[in-house]
Amino acid sequence: MSLPFSSLIPPKDYSLARDVCSYGYFLLAPNRWNVQEQSLSRALTLDKHIVGVVITQPKGKGTPLRIGTDRALSKQHKALAEEQIRRMLRLDEDEAHVRAFHKVDPRWKRTGRARLFRSPTLFEDVLKTVTSCNVTWPGTVQMNRRLCEVVGRASPSGLLTFPTSAQLARTRPETLRSRCRVGYRDLRIIELSRMFAKRVPEVRIIEDPATSDDLLHETLLSLPGVGPYAAANIMQLLGRYSRLPLDSESVRHGRSVLGYKGSSKQIMRRVHDHFAPFESHAFRSYWFEMWVHYEKLQGPAHTWERDTTGTMFTASQLKKLAEAAGHKPPKAPKRPAPGK
DNA sequence: GGTAGACCTGGACGC
DNA sequence: GCGTCCAGGTCTACC
């Protein structure tokens, strides 16, 4: 693709490969991580225009990001695209935030892990979270791929967008169920999409950075298809890291890596208590501990192909790999380092 | 407040 | 290749 391009200056410690391949959503359509080129591509919706983008960091960590596009953009559309890219890559999470996290949990200081990949819009993050509930990871991969193929739009070079709230709000439940294979989530997805398309008061509360964590959590729980796990996960996607989205993976991690014994409920409680001392940084400590474990089993995340390694995270696969590896994560400090 | 059962899809496994 | 079992979080009804 011959593309117009522009540059984006990231924070000095920013590494595209490390910071994109830091959370499972980089493996979900329409995102595509190109392992050979170490680039991220997808299409973005800018008002009613669609543009394909390819993001690279040719000179490595801390150097400018190169943003290639498959069509020329007006100044206004360029600003919209940049806003979405900044959100997706968490470029606004500056070095001071990163230092604060590393002070509380120094295990991640050497590698610089701190930023977690997310979507260009909150709506896409919410939908991706809902499509990850009550389904195994390959099911989530499939649902997102089909949502993009069936309801999303293509850019001039054929890259796909994630459907907008307005597009999904007017999609028939039968289409979502039979062609996108979302199952019983069909009506919940449409209702959520209508709420975002209309920007109902709940959505405005969720988007407001001034909303307290407690009100945010309560409001998220009122959304269709959003329970305790999804609410906590959407909170971390909004940069609120105090709550843990505890799920079956947390139990597996508690059992196989932290060595906890007992019922699922007891293990979830112990995992919660284990990370509670990290307070407003709890999720990142929890997540990177799990992510490092996955990388020990599957290799560095920046080498994962969406259609091969990226679909292998099933319970039985992880169990087999873990049994073969017998891995333990770096030891967590019992209490956060002082000076938070 | 706690719990049981339904909701769907697709992977795993046995035959 | 087919049938069956199971994993997965939310929601509702019920106690």
PDB file of C-alpha atoms in Angstrom, chain A residues 7-148:
ATOM      1  CA  SER A   7       4.366  11.219  12.613  1.00  0.00           C
ATOM      2  CA  LEU A   8       3.157  11.059  16.171  1.00  0.00           C
ATOM      3  CA  ILE A   9       5.531  11.746  19.046  1.00  0.00           C
ATOM      4  CA  PRO A  10       4.964   9.202  21.838  1.00  0.00           C
ATOM      5  CA  PRO A  11       6.212   9.434  25.446  1.00  0.00           C
ATOM      6  CA  LYS A  12       9.977   8.820  25.708  1.00  0.00           C
ATOM      7  CA  ASP A  13       9.553   5.311  27.128  1.00  0.00           C
ATOM      8  CA  TYR A  14       6.991   4.199  24.534  1.00  0.00           C
ATOM      9  CA  SER A  15       7.575   0.909  22.700  1.00  0.00           C
ATOM     10  CA  LEU A  16       4.973   0.045  20.056  1.00  0.00           C
ATOM     11  CA  ALA A  17       5.620  -3.707  20.096  1.00  0.00           C
ATOM     12  CA  ARG A  18       5.598  -3.948  23.902  1.00  0.00           C
ATOM     13  CA  ASP A  19       2.700  -1.575  24.501  1.00  0.00           C
ATOM     14  CA  VAL A  20       0.363  -2.780  21.725  1.00  0.00           C
ATOM     15  CA  CYS A  21       0.971  -6.446  22.499  1.00  0.00           C
ATOM     16  CA  SER A  22       0.091  -5.943  26.163  1.00  0.00           C
ATOM     17  CA  TYR A  23      -3.594  -6.888  26.231  1.00  0.00           C
ATOM     18  CA  GLY A  24      -5.643  -9.462  24.322  1.00  0.00           C
ATOM     19  CA  TYR A  25      -7.631  -6.905  22.341  1.00  0.00           C
ATOM     20  CA  PHE A  26      -4.678  -6.445  19.974  1.00  0.00           C
ATOM     21  CA  LEU A  27      -5.621  -9.905  18.664  1.00  0.00           C
ATOM     22  CA  LEU A  28      -9.276  -9.005  18.083  1.00  0.00           C
ATOM     23  CA  ALA A  29     -10.617  -7.723  14.770  1.00  0.00           C
ATOM     24  CA  PRO A  30     -10.393  -5.263  13.262  1.00  0.00           C
ATOM     25  CA  ASN A  31      -6.939  -4.911  14.841  1.00  0.00           C
ATOM     26  CA  ARG A  32      -4.182  -6.731  13.021  1.00  0.00           C
ATOM     27  CA  TRP A  33      -0.663  -6.982  14.417  1.00  0.00           C
ATOM     28  CA  ASN A  34       1.777  -7.800  11.628  1.00  0.00           C
ATOM     29  CA  VAL A  35       4.532  -9.871  13.241  1.00  0.00           C
ATOM     30  CA  GLN A  36       6.983  -9.501  10.345  1.00  0.00           C
ATOM     31  CA  GLU A  37       6.627  -5.735  10.099  1.00  0.00           C
ATOM     32  CA  GLN A  38       5.849  -5.190  13.805  1.00  0.00           C
ATOM     33  CA  SER A  39       3.017  -2.913  12.715  1.00  0.00           C
ATOM     34  CA  LEU A  40      -0.590  -2.411  13.777  1.00  0.00           C
ATOM     35  CA  SER A  41      -3.252  -1.893  11.137  1.00  0.00           C
ATOM     36  CA  ARG A  42      -7.014  -1.411  11.098  1.00  0.00           C
ATOM     37  CA  ALA A  43      -9.598   1.038   9.804  1.00  0.00           C
ATOM     38  CA  LEU A  44     -11.040   3.927  11.805  1.00  0.00           C
ATOM     39  CA  THR A  45     -14.416   5.632  11.438  1.00  0.00           C
ATOM     40  CA  LEU A  46     -14.012   9.413  11.250  1.00  0.00           C
ATOM     41  CA  ASP A  47     -17.501  10.915  11.192  1.00  0.00           C
ATOM     42  CA  LYS A  48     -18.833   9.193   8.058  1.00  0.00           C
ATOM     43  CA  HIS A  49     -15.416   8.621   6.506  1.00  0.00           C
ATOM     44  CA  ILE A  50     -13.422   5.415   6.741  1.00  0.00           C
ATOM     45  CA  VAL A  51      -9.642   5.423   6.753  1.00  0.00           C
ATOM     46  CA  GLY A  52      -7.204   2.541   6.988  1.00  0.00           C
ATOM     47  CA  VAL A  53      -4.174   3.157   9.212  1.00  0.00           C
ATOM     48  CA  VAL A  54      -0.867   1.360   9.595  1.00  0.00           C
ATOM     49  CA  ILE A  55       1.189   2.273  12.661  1.00  0.00           C
ATOM     50  CA  THR A  56       4.891   1.502  12.953  1.00  0.00           C
ATOM     51  CA  GLN A  57       7.829   2.681  15.044  1.00  0.00           C
ATOM     52  CA  PRO A  58      10.714   2.356  12.563  1.00  0.00           C
ATOM     53  CA  LYS A  59      13.481   3.528  14.902  1.00  0.00           C
ATOM     54  CA  GLY A  60      12.389   1.691  18.026  1.00  0.00           C
ATOM     55  CA  LYS A  61      11.526   2.604  21.598  1.00  0.00           C
ATOM     56  CA  GLY A  62      10.862   6.247  22.360  1.00  0.00           C
ATOM     57  CA  THR A  63      11.097   7.356  18.723  1.00  0.00           C
ATOM     58  CA  PRO A  64       8.275   8.818  16.607  1.00  0.00           C
ATOM     59  CA  LEU A  65       5.421   6.615  15.456  1.00  0.00           C
ATOM     60  CA  ARG A  66       4.781   6.564  11.731  1.00  0.00           C
ATOM     61  CA  ILE A  67       1.082   6.701  10.883  1.00  0.00           C
ATOM     62  CA  GLY A  68       0.319   5.631   7.312  1.00  0.00           C
ATOM     63  CA  THR A  69      -3.196   6.155   5.941  1.00  0.00           C
ATOM     64  CA  ASP A  70      -4.851   4.769   2.815  1.00  0.00           C
ATOM     65  CA  ARG A  71      -6.468   8.091   1.886  1.00  0.00           C
ATOM     66  CA  ALA A  72      -5.616  11.752   2.235  1.00  0.00           C
ATOM     67  CA  LEU A  73      -7.186  13.318   5.320  1.00  0.00           C
ATOM     68  CA  SER A  74      -8.488  16.818   5.939  1.00  0.00           C
ATOM     69  CA  LYS A  75      -7.041  18.649   8.930  1.00  0.00           C
ATOM     70  CA  GLN A  76     -10.213  17.871  10.891  1.00  0.00           C
ATOM     71  CA  HIS A  77     -10.159  14.142  10.054  1.00  0.00           C
ATOM     72  CA  LYS A  78      -6.457  13.968  10.802  1.00  0.00           C
ATOM     73  CA  ALA A  79      -7.161  15.338  14.293  1.00  0.00           C
ATOM     74  CA  LEU A  80      -9.962  12.786  14.787  1.00  0.00           C
ATOM     75  CA  ALA A  81      -7.715   9.930  13.672  1.00  0.00           C
ATOM     76  CA  GLU A  82      -4.944  11.086  15.994  1.00  0.00           C
ATOM     77  CA  GLU A  83      -7.369  11.276  18.919  1.00  0.00           C
ATOM     78  CA  GLN A  84      -8.452   7.665  18.336  1.00  0.00           C
ATOM     79  CA  ILE A  85      -4.879   6.444  17.911  1.00  0.00           C
ATOM     80  CA  ARG A  86      -3.805   8.209  21.107  1.00  0.00           C
ATOM     81  CA  ARG A  87      -6.628   6.490  22.985  1.00  0.00           C
ATOM     82  CA  MET A  88      -5.844   3.081  21.520  1.00  0.00           C
ATOM     83  CA  LEU A  89      -2.125   3.258  22.314  1.00  0.00           C
ATOM     84  CA  ARG A  90      -2.621   5.062  25.668  1.00  0.00           C
ATOM     85  CA  LEU A  91      -0.197   7.757  24.590  1.00  0.00           C
ATOM     86  CA  ASP A  92      -1.777  10.158  27.075  1.00  0.00           C
ATOM     87  CA  GLU A  93      -0.696   7.968  29.959  1.00  0.00           C
ATOM     88  CA  ASP A  94       2.511   9.875  30.534  1.00  0.00           C
ATOM     89  CA  GLU A  95       5.800   8.842  32.105  1.00  0.00           C
ATOM     90  CA  ALA A  96       4.758  10.148  35.545  1.00  0.00           C
ATOM     91  CA  HIS A  97       1.865   7.636  35.601  1.00  0.00           C
ATOM     92  CA  VAL A  98       4.235   4.897  34.548  1.00  0.00           C
ATOM     93  CA  ARG A  99       6.762   5.833  37.247  1.00  0.00           C
ATOM     94  CA  ALA A 100       4.013   5.831  39.887  1.00  0.00           C
ATOM     95  CA  PHE A 101       3.057   2.295  38.924  1.00  0.00           C
ATOM     96  CA  HIS A 102       6.663   1.089  38.913  1.00  0.00           C
ATOM     97  CA  LYS A 103       7.222   2.600  42.334  1.00  0.00           C
ATOM     98  CA  VAL A 104       4.337   0.537  43.703  1.00  0.00           C
ATOM     99  CA  ASP A 105       5.257  -2.632  41.807  1.00  0.00           C
ATOM    100  CA  PRO A 106       8.956  -2.530  40.799  1.00  0.00           C
ATOM    101  CA  ARG A 107       8.775  -5.942  39.109  1.00  0.00           C
ATOM    102  CA  TRP A 108       7.859  -4.221  35.842  1.00  0.00           C
ATOM    103  CA  LYS A 109      10.369  -1.364  35.949  1.00  0.00           C
ATOM    104  CA  ARG A 110      13.118  -3.123  33.997  1.00  0.00           C
ATOM    105  CA  THR A 111      10.899  -4.092  31.074  1.00  0.00           C
ATOM    106  CA  GLY A 112       8.890  -0.865  31.313  1.00  0.00           C
ATOM    107  CA  ARG A 113       5.509  -2.574  31.193  1.00  0.00           C
ATOM    108  CA  ALA A 114       2.725  -0.239  32.252  1.00  0.00           C
ATOM    109  CA  ARG A 115       0.490   0.660  29.314  1.00  0.00           C
ATOM    110  CA  LEU A 116      -2.359  -1.612  28.259  1.00  0.00           C
ATOM    111  CA  PHE A 117      -3.644  -1.628  24.721  1.00  0.00           C
ATOM    112  CA  ARG A 118      -7.310  -0.699  24.229  1.00  0.00           C
ATOM    113  CA  SER A 119      -9.740   0.342  21.490  1.00  0.00           C
ATOM    114  CA  PRO A 120      -9.992   3.682  19.692  1.00  0.00           C
ATOM    115  CA  THR A 121     -13.439   4.228  21.267  1.00  0.00           C
ATOM    116  CA  LEU A 122     -15.088   3.396  24.578  1.00  0.00           C
ATOM    117  CA  PHE A 123     -17.990   1.794  22.694  1.00  0.00           C
ATOM    118  CA  GLU A 124     -15.666  -0.731  21.048  1.00  0.00           C
ATOM    119  CA  ASP A 125     -14.065  -1.507  24.408  1.00  0.00           C
ATOM    120  CA  VAL A 126     -17.496  -2.140  25.958  1.00  0.00           C
ATOM    121  CA  LEU A 127     -18.577  -4.399  23.081  1.00  0.00           C
ATOM    122  CA  LYS A 128     -15.295  -6.317  23.150  1.00  0.00           C
ATOM    123  CA  THR A 129     -15.783  -6.858  26.873  1.00  0.00           C
ATOM    124  CA  VAL A 130     -19.365  -8.094  26.407  1.00  0.00           C
ATOM    125  CA  THR A 131     -18.229 -10.481  23.659  1.00  0.00           C
ATOM    126  CA  SER A 132     -15.616 -11.897  26.035  1.00  0.00           C
ATOM    127  CA  CYS A 133     -18.169 -12.899  28.670  1.00  0.00           C
ATOM    128  CA  ASN A 134     -19.380 -16.476  29.046  1.00  0.00           C
ATOM    129  CA  VAL A 135     -17.400 -17.666  26.042  1.00  0.00           C
ATOM    130  CA  THR A 136     -13.952 -19.122  25.480  1.00  0.00           C
ATOM    131  CA  TRP A 137     -11.308 -16.897  23.854  1.00  0.00           C
ATOM    132  CA  PRO A 138     -11.629 -18.410  20.347  1.00  0.00           C
ATOM    133  CA  GLY A 139     -15.346 -17.572  20.536  1.00  0.00           C
ATOM    134  CA  THR A 140     -14.520 -13.945  21.340  1.00  0.00           C
ATOM    135  CA  VAL A 141     -12.080 -13.865  18.399  1.00  0.00           C
ATOM    136  CA  GLN A 142     -14.790 -15.218  16.080  1.00  0.00           C
ATOM    137  CA  MET A 143     -17.522 -12.844  17.277  1.00  0.00           C
ATOM    138  CA  ASN A 144     -15.335  -9.767  16.791  1.00  0.00           C
ATOM    139  CA  ARG A 145     -14.192 -10.938  13.366  1.00  0.00           C
ATOM    140  CA  ARG A 146     -17.772 -11.524  12.254  1.00  0.00           C
ATOM    141  CA  LEU A 147     -19.070  -8.255  13.686  1.00  0.00           C
ATOM    142  CA  CYS A 148     -16.441  -6.436  11.602  1.00  0.00           C
TER     143      CYS A 148
END
